Amino acid sequence: MAPTPSSNSTSAPQSSAAPAGDSKLDVRYGRTRAFRLRRRWIAAIAGGVVVVVFGAWVLFAAFDGTSATIESNDAGYEIHDAHSATVRSQISVDPGTKVDCSIQVLNSGFDVVGWKVVHFPASTSQNNTYTTDLKTMNRGVTGLIDKCWLP
């Protein structure tokens, strides 16, 4: 006589049993509640890392110690002829700091007729007066500092 399967036979447990609340398709394709929670935690940690790095960068930029200030004033000018001028500039900067400035000569229509970038060396005093000779294309009516920056 052939053995008949009994209703008491146990089969191997299925490893893909769906957790409570998740369907078999959700388990198969990784859309379980645990996956969604893990994804939220990863997003929160990544966001926290971004906030910490940005905060550290802001603090570094605010307190890095290179916040030298430059003050520039026009001390005078002299127009020699249609092709040359002299501009006197007063630069105030921390001692030992090099400064670059653009000096310009303007005509009566406020057009730039002479322009030059000047590299001022580091000095031991805070206030310094410099004289710059410029060549011009036409006769200028004024000479001044355009802007200064730290090299």
Coordinates of C-alpha atoms in Angstrom, one line a residue:
M1 CA 0.0 0.0 0.0
A2 CA 1.2 3.4 -1.0
P3 CA 1.7 5.9 1.7
T4 CA -0.8 8.7 1.6
P5 CA 0.1 12.2 2.6
S6 CA -1.2 13.1 5.9
S7 CA -2.6 16.4 6.8
N8 CA -0.2 16.6 9.7
S9 CA 2.9 16.8 7.6
T10 CA 4.9 19.9 8.1
S11 CA 6.6 21.7 5.3
A12 CA 9.7 23.9 5.6
P13 CA 8.9 27.4 6.8
Q14 CA 9.0 30.0 4.1
S15 CA 11.6 32.7 4.6
S16 CA 9.6 35.2 2.6
A17 CA 6.8 35.3 5.1
A18 CA 5.4 38.8 5.0
P19 CA 5.6 40.8 8.3
A20 CA 2.4 42.0 9.7
G21 CA 1.0 44.8 7.6
D22 CA 3.3 44.2 4.6
S23 CA 2.0 42.3 1.5
K24 CA 4.0 39.6 -0.2
L25 CA 4.7 42.0 -3.1
D26 CA 6.0 44.7 -0.7
V27 CA 8.4 42.2 0.8
R28 CA 9.5 40.9 -2.6
Y29 CA 10.3 44.4 -4.0
G30 CA 11.7 45.9 -0.8
R31 CA 8.9 48.2 0.1
T32 CA 8.5 47.1 3.7
R33 CA 8.0 49.3 6.7
A34 CA 11.5 48.6 7.9
F35 CA 12.9 49.7 4.6
R36 CA 11.0 53.0 4.7
L37 CA 12.2 53.6 8.3
R38 CA 15.8 52.8 7.3
R39 CA 15.6 55.2 4.4
R40 CA 14.3 58.0 6.7
W41 CA 17.1 57.5 9.1
I42 CA 19.7 57.6 6.4
A43 CA 18.2 60.8 5.0
A44 CA 18.1 62.4 8.5
I45 CA 21.8 61.4 9.2
A46 CA 22.9 62.8 5.7
G47 CA 21.0 66.0 6.4
G48 CA 22.6 66.3 9.8
V49 CA 26.1 65.9 8.3
V50 CA 25.3 68.6 5.7
V51 CA 24.2 71.0 8.5
V52 CA 27.3 70.3 10.6
V53 CA 29.7 70.7 7.6
F54 CA 28.0 74.0 6.6
G55 CA 28.1 75.3 10.2
A56 CA 31.8 74.4 10.5
W57 CA 32.5 76.2 7.2
V58 CA 30.7 79.4 8.4
L59 CA 32.6 79.4 11.6
F60 CA 35.9 78.9 9.8
A61 CA 35.1 81.7 7.4
A62 CA 34.1 84.1 10.2
F63 CA 37.1 83.4 12.5
D64 CA 39.9 82.6 10.1
G65 CA 41.9 85.7 11.1
T66 CA 42.3 87.1 7.6
S67 CA 39.7 89.9 7.9
A68 CA 42.1 92.7 7.0
T69 CA 40.3 95.9 6.0
I70 CA 41.4 98.3 3.3
E71 CA 40.6 101.9 3.3
S72 CA 41.6 104.0 0.3
N73 CA 41.3 107.8 -0.2
D74 CA 42.1 110.0 -3.1
A75 CA 44.8 112.3 -1.9
G76 CA 45.1 114.4 -5.2
Y77 CA 45.9 114.3 -8.8
E78 CA 47.8 116.3 -11.4
I79 CA 47.1 116.4 -15.1
H80 CA 50.4 117.1 -16.9
D81 CA 49.2 117.1 -20.5
A82 CA 47.0 115.1 -22.9
H83 CA 49.1 112.0 -22.4
S84 CA 50.2 111.8 -18.7
A85 CA 48.8 112.3 -15.2
T86 CA 49.9 111.7 -11.6
V87 CA 47.5 110.3 -9.0
R88 CA 48.2 110.4 -5.2
S89 CA 46.5 107.8 -3.1
Q90 CA 46.3 107.2 0.6
I91 CA 45.9 103.5 1.6
S92 CA 45.2 102.4 5.1
V93 CA 45.8 98.7 5.8
D94 CA 47.2 96.6 8.6
P95 CA 51.0 96.8 8.7
G96 CA 52.7 94.0 6.8
T97 CA 49.8 93.6 4.3
K98 CA 50.3 93.9 0.5
V99 CA 47.6 95.7 -1.5
D100 CA 46.7 95.9 -5.1
C101 CA 44.7 98.9 -6.5
S102 CA 43.4 100.0 -9.8
I103 CA 44.1 103.7 -10.5
Q104 CA 42.3 105.5 -13.2
V105 CA 42.1 108.9 -15.0
L106 CA 38.7 110.1 -16.3
N107 CA 37.9 112.8 -18.8
S108 CA 35.0 115.3 -18.7
G109 CA 32.5 112.7 -20.0
F110 CA 33.6 110.3 -17.2
D111 CA 35.3 108.0 -19.7
V112 CA 38.4 106.2 -18.5
V113 CA 41.3 107.6 -20.5
G114 CA 44.1 106.1 -18.3
W115 CA 44.1 103.0 -16.1
K116 CA 46.7 101.0 -14.3
V117 CA 46.9 98.2 -11.7
V118 CA 49.5 99.0 -9.0
H119 CA 51.0 96.5 -6.6
F120 CA 51.8 98.3 -3.3
P121 CA 54.3 96.5 -1.1
A122 CA 53.8 95.6 2.6
S123 CA 54.7 98.5 4.9
T124 CA 55.4 98.9 8.6
S125 CA 52.9 101.7 9.0
Q126 CA 49.1 101.6 8.7
N127 CA 48.6 104.8 6.6
N128 CA 50.7 105.3 3.5
T129 CA 50.5 107.7 0.6
Y130 CA 51.6 106.6 -2.8
T131 CA 52.1 108.4 -6.1
T132 CA 51.3 106.8 -9.4
D133 CA 52.2 108.1 -12.9
L134 CA 49.8 107.1 -15.6
K135 CA 49.8 107.4 -19.4
T136 CA 46.5 108.6 -20.9
M137 CA 44.9 108.4 -24.3
N138 CA 43.3 111.9 -24.1
R139 CA 43.4 114.8 -21.7
G140 CA 41.9 113.8 -18.3
V141 CA 40.2 116.0 -15.8
T142 CA 40.5 113.9 -12.6
G143 CA 42.5 110.9 -11.3
L144 CA 41.3 108.5 -8.6
I145 CA 41.4 105.0 -7.1
D146 CA 38.9 102.7 -8.7
K147 CA 39.2 99.9 -6.1
C148 CA 41.7 98.0 -3.9
W149 CA 42.0 94.4 -2.9
L150 CA 44.2 92.0 -1.1
P151 CA 46.4 89.9 -3.5

